[in-house]
CSV table of C-alpha atoms in Angstrom, one decimal:
chain,number,residue,atom,x,y,z
A,1478,UNK,CA,0.0,0.0,0.0
A,1479,UNK,CA,1.2,3.4,-0.9
A,1480,UNK,CA,2.3,5.9,1.8
A,1481,UNK,CA,0.8,9.3,2.6
A,1482,UNK,CA,3.1,11.7,4.4
A,1483,UNK,CA,1.1,13.0,7.4
A,1484,UNK,CA,2.4,15.8,9.6
A,1485,UNK,CA,1.4,18.5,11.9
A,1486,UNK,CA,3.0,22.0,12.3
A,1487,UNK,CA,2.0,21.9,15.9
A,1488,UNK,CA,4.0,18.9,17.0
A,1489,UNK,CA,6.5,16.3,15.5
A,1490,UNK,CA,6.0,12.6,15.1
A,1491,UNK,CA,6.2,11.0,18.7
A,1492,UNK,CA,6.4,14.4,20.3
A,1493,UNK,CA,4.2,16.0,22.8
A,1494,UNK,CA,0.8,17.5,21.7
A,1495,UNK,CA,0.4,21.1,22.8
A,1496,UNK,CA,-2.1,21.6,25.6
A,1497,UNK,CA,-4.3,23.9,23.4
A,1498,UNK,CA,-5.3,20.7,21.6
A,1499,UNK,CA,-6.1,18.8,24.8
A,1500,UNK,CA,-9.6,18.5,26.3
A,1501,UNK,CA,-8.4,20.5,29.3
A,1502,UNK,CA,-6.9,23.2,27.1
A,1503,UNK,CA,-8.9,24.9,24.2
A,1504,UNK,CA,-9.8,21.4,22.7
A,1505,UNK,CA,-8.7,22.8,19.3
A,1506,UNK,CA,-8.1,20.2,16.6
A,1507,UNK,CA,-4.5,20.3,15.7
A,1508,UNK,CA,-3.6,21.4,12.1
A,1509,UNK,CA,-2.5,18.6,9.9
A,1510,UNK,CA,-0.7,18.6,6.4
A,1511,UNK,CA,-0.5,15.7,4.0
A,1512,UNK,CA,1.1,14.7,0.7
A,1513,UNK,CA,1.3,11.6,-1.5
A,1514,UNK,CA,-2.3,10.9,-1.9
A,1515,UNK,CA,-2.8,8.7,-4.9
A,1516,UNK,CA,-4.7,10.0,-7.9
A,1517,UNK,CA,-7.2,7.1,-7.9
A,1518,UNK,CA,-8.4,8.1,-4.3
A,1519,UNK,CA,-12.1,9.1,-4.1
A,1520,UNK,CA,-12.1,10.2,-0.5
A,1521,UNK,CA,-9.9,10.6,2.7
A,1522,UNK,CA,-10.8,9.4,6.1
A,1523,UNK,CA,-9.0,10.8,9.1
A,1524,UNK,CA,-9.1,8.9,12.4
A,1525,UNK,CA,-7.4,9.7,15.8
A,1526,UNK,CA,-7.2,7.2,18.6
A,1527,UNK,CA,-5.7,6.5,21.9
A,1528,UNK,CA,-4.5,2.8,22.1
A,1529,UNK,CA,-3.4,3.4,25.6
A,1530,UNK,CA,-6.8,4.3,27.2
A,1531,UNK,CA,-7.6,2.1,30.3
A,1532,UNK,CA,-10.9,0.9,28.7
A,1533,UNK,CA,-9.3,0.0,25.4
A,1534,UNK,CA,-8.6,2.1,22.2
A,1535,UNK,CA,-10.5,5.3,22.6
A,1536,UNK,CA,-11.7,7.3,19.5
A,1537,UNK,CA,-10.9,11.0,19.5
A,1538,UNK,CA,-11.7,12.0,16.0
A,1539,UNK,CA,-13.2,10.5,12.9
A,1540,UNK,CA,-13.8,12.6,9.7
A,1541,UNK,CA,-15.1,11.1,6.6
A,1542,UNK,CA,-15.7,12.4,3.1
A,1543,UNK,CA,-12.5,14.5,2.9
A,1544,UNK,CA,-11.7,15.7,-0.6
A,1545,UNK,CA,-8.5,13.8,-1.7
A,1546,UNK,CA,-7.3,16.9,-3.5
A,1547,UNK,CA,-6.8,19.0,-0.2
A,1548,UNK,CA,-3.6,19.0,1.4
A,1549,UNK,CA,-4.4,19.4,5.0
A,1550,UNK,CA,-6.5,21.2,7.8
A,1551,UNK,CA,-6.4,24.8,8.9
A,1552,UNK,CA,-5.6,25.4,12.6
A,1553,UNK,CA,-8.7,24.7,14.9
A,1554,UNK,CA,-10.7,23.6,12.1
A,1555,UNK,CA,-12.0,20.1,10.8
A,1556,UNK,CA,-10.9,18.9,7.3
A,1557,UNK,CA,-12.8,21.1,4.8
A,1558,UNK,CA,-16.0,19.5,3.4
A,1559,UNK,CA,-15.7,16.5,5.8
A,1560,UNK,CA,-18.4,15.0,8.0
A,1561,UNK,CA,-17.1,14.6,11.5
A,1562,UNK,CA,-18.5,11.6,13.4
A,1563,UNK,CA,-19.2,11.2,17.1
A,1564,UNK,CA,-16.1,10.5,19.3
A,1565,UNK,CA,-15.6,8.5,22.4
A,1566,UNK,CA,-16.7,11.5,24.5
A,1567,UNK,CA,-20.1,11.2,22.8
A,1568,UNK,CA,-19.6,14.5,20.9
A,1569,UNK,CA,-19.3,15.2,17.3
A,1570,UNK,CA,-15.9,16.3,16.0
A,1571,UNK,CA,-12.5,16.5,17.8
A,1572,UNK,CA,-12.1,15.4,21.4
A,1573,UNK,CA,-8.6,16.3,22.4
A,1574,UNK,CA,-6.3,14.2,24.7
A,1575,UNK,CA,-7.4,13.6,28.3
A,1576,UNK,CA,-5.5,10.6,29.8
A,1577,UNK,CA,-6.0,9.9,33.5
A,1578,UNK,CA,-3.8,12.2,35.7
A,1579,UNK,CA,-0.6,10.4,36.7
A,1580,UNK,CA,-0.6,7.9,33.7
A,1581,UNK,CA,2.5,7.7,31.6
A,1582,UNK,CA,2.1,9.6,28.3
A,1583,UNK,CA,-0.6,8.3,26.1
A,1584,UNK,CA,-0.1,7.9,22.3
A,1585,UNK,CA,-2.5,9.6,20.0
A,1586,UNK,CA,-2.3,7.9,16.7
A,1587,UNK,CA,-3.6,9.9,13.8
A,1588,UNK,CA,-4.2,7.9,10.6
A,1589,UNK,CA,-5.3,9.3,7.2
A,1590,UNK,CA,-6.6,6.8,4.8
A,1591,UNK,CA,-7.0,7.4,1.0
A,1592,UNK,CA,-10.0,5.2,-0.2
A,1593,UNK,CA,-10.8,4.0,-3.7
A,1594,UNK,CA,-14.5,4.2,-2.9
A,1595,UNK,CA,-16.5,5.7,0.1
A,1596,UNK,CA,-17.1,3.7,3.1
A,1597,UNK,CA,-20.1,3.5,5.4
A,1598,UNK,CA,-19.6,4.0,9.1
A,1599,UNK,CA,-22.0,4.3,12.1
A,1600,UNK,CA,-22.4,7.8,13.6
A,1601,UNK,CA,-20.5,6.9,16.7
A,1602,UNK,CA,-18.0,4.2,15.4
A,1603,UNK,CA,-15.5,2.2,17.5
A,1604,UNK,CA,-11.9,2.0,16.5
A,1605,UNK,CA,-12.5,-1.5,15.3
A,1606,UNK,CA,-15.5,-0.5,13.1
A,1607,UNK,CA,-13.5,2.2,11.5
A,1608,UNK,CA,-10.7,-0.3,10.7
A,1609,UNK,CA,-13.0,-2.9,9.3
A,1610,UNK,CA,-14.8,-0.5,7.0
A,1611,UNK,CA,-11.8,1.5,6.0
A,1612,UNK,CA,-8.7,-0.8,5.6
A,1613,UNK,CA,-10.1,-3.0,2.8
A,1614,UNK,CA,-10.8,0.1,0.6
A,1615,UNK,CA,-7.6,1.9,1.4
A,1616,UNK,CA,-5.1,2.6,-1.5
A,1617,UNK,CA,-2.7,4.5,0.8
A,1618,UNK,CA,-2.4,5.6,4.4
A,1619,UNK,CA,-0.2,7.7,6.6
A,1620,UNK,CA,0.4,7.9,10.4
A,1621,UNK,CA,1.3,10.6,12.9
A,1622,UNK,CA,1.7,9.9,16.6
A,1623,UNK,CA,1.5,12.6,19.2
A,1624,UNK,CA,1.9,12.0,23.0
A,1625,UNK,CA,0.2,13.7,25.9
A,1626,UNK,CA,0.3,13.4,29.7
A,1627,UNK,CA,-1.5,15.2,32.4
């Protein structure tokens, strides 16, 4: 599968996510940039999840229907033209990092998938439901990992 180069001007790969993007901060979605999306992609899907959550993988953000010709997101904004689904906090859109106080830093895994055809997801998908719906249709993907600790 082809690789998408996924980055954020707010933090580097495996570096700390600034507090303004956390639930206890301004809960502002971090800006993202990407390149390397294949020409045959019909849509992009963005997912952010915390695999270190005590109750199992926690979904912080799912955005579907992103135009594959875009190159990223504006600071504090969802991907242009996307539909944001309900996150693990039972709210639509971005739900910033919020690990339990005293935990080691949690990883927040941002994945951008380029799909050859649109996928169908429930309005409040689990991480497993996203993977089952998206991965078989993906022609490329990219990953960015941020960390956060309270």
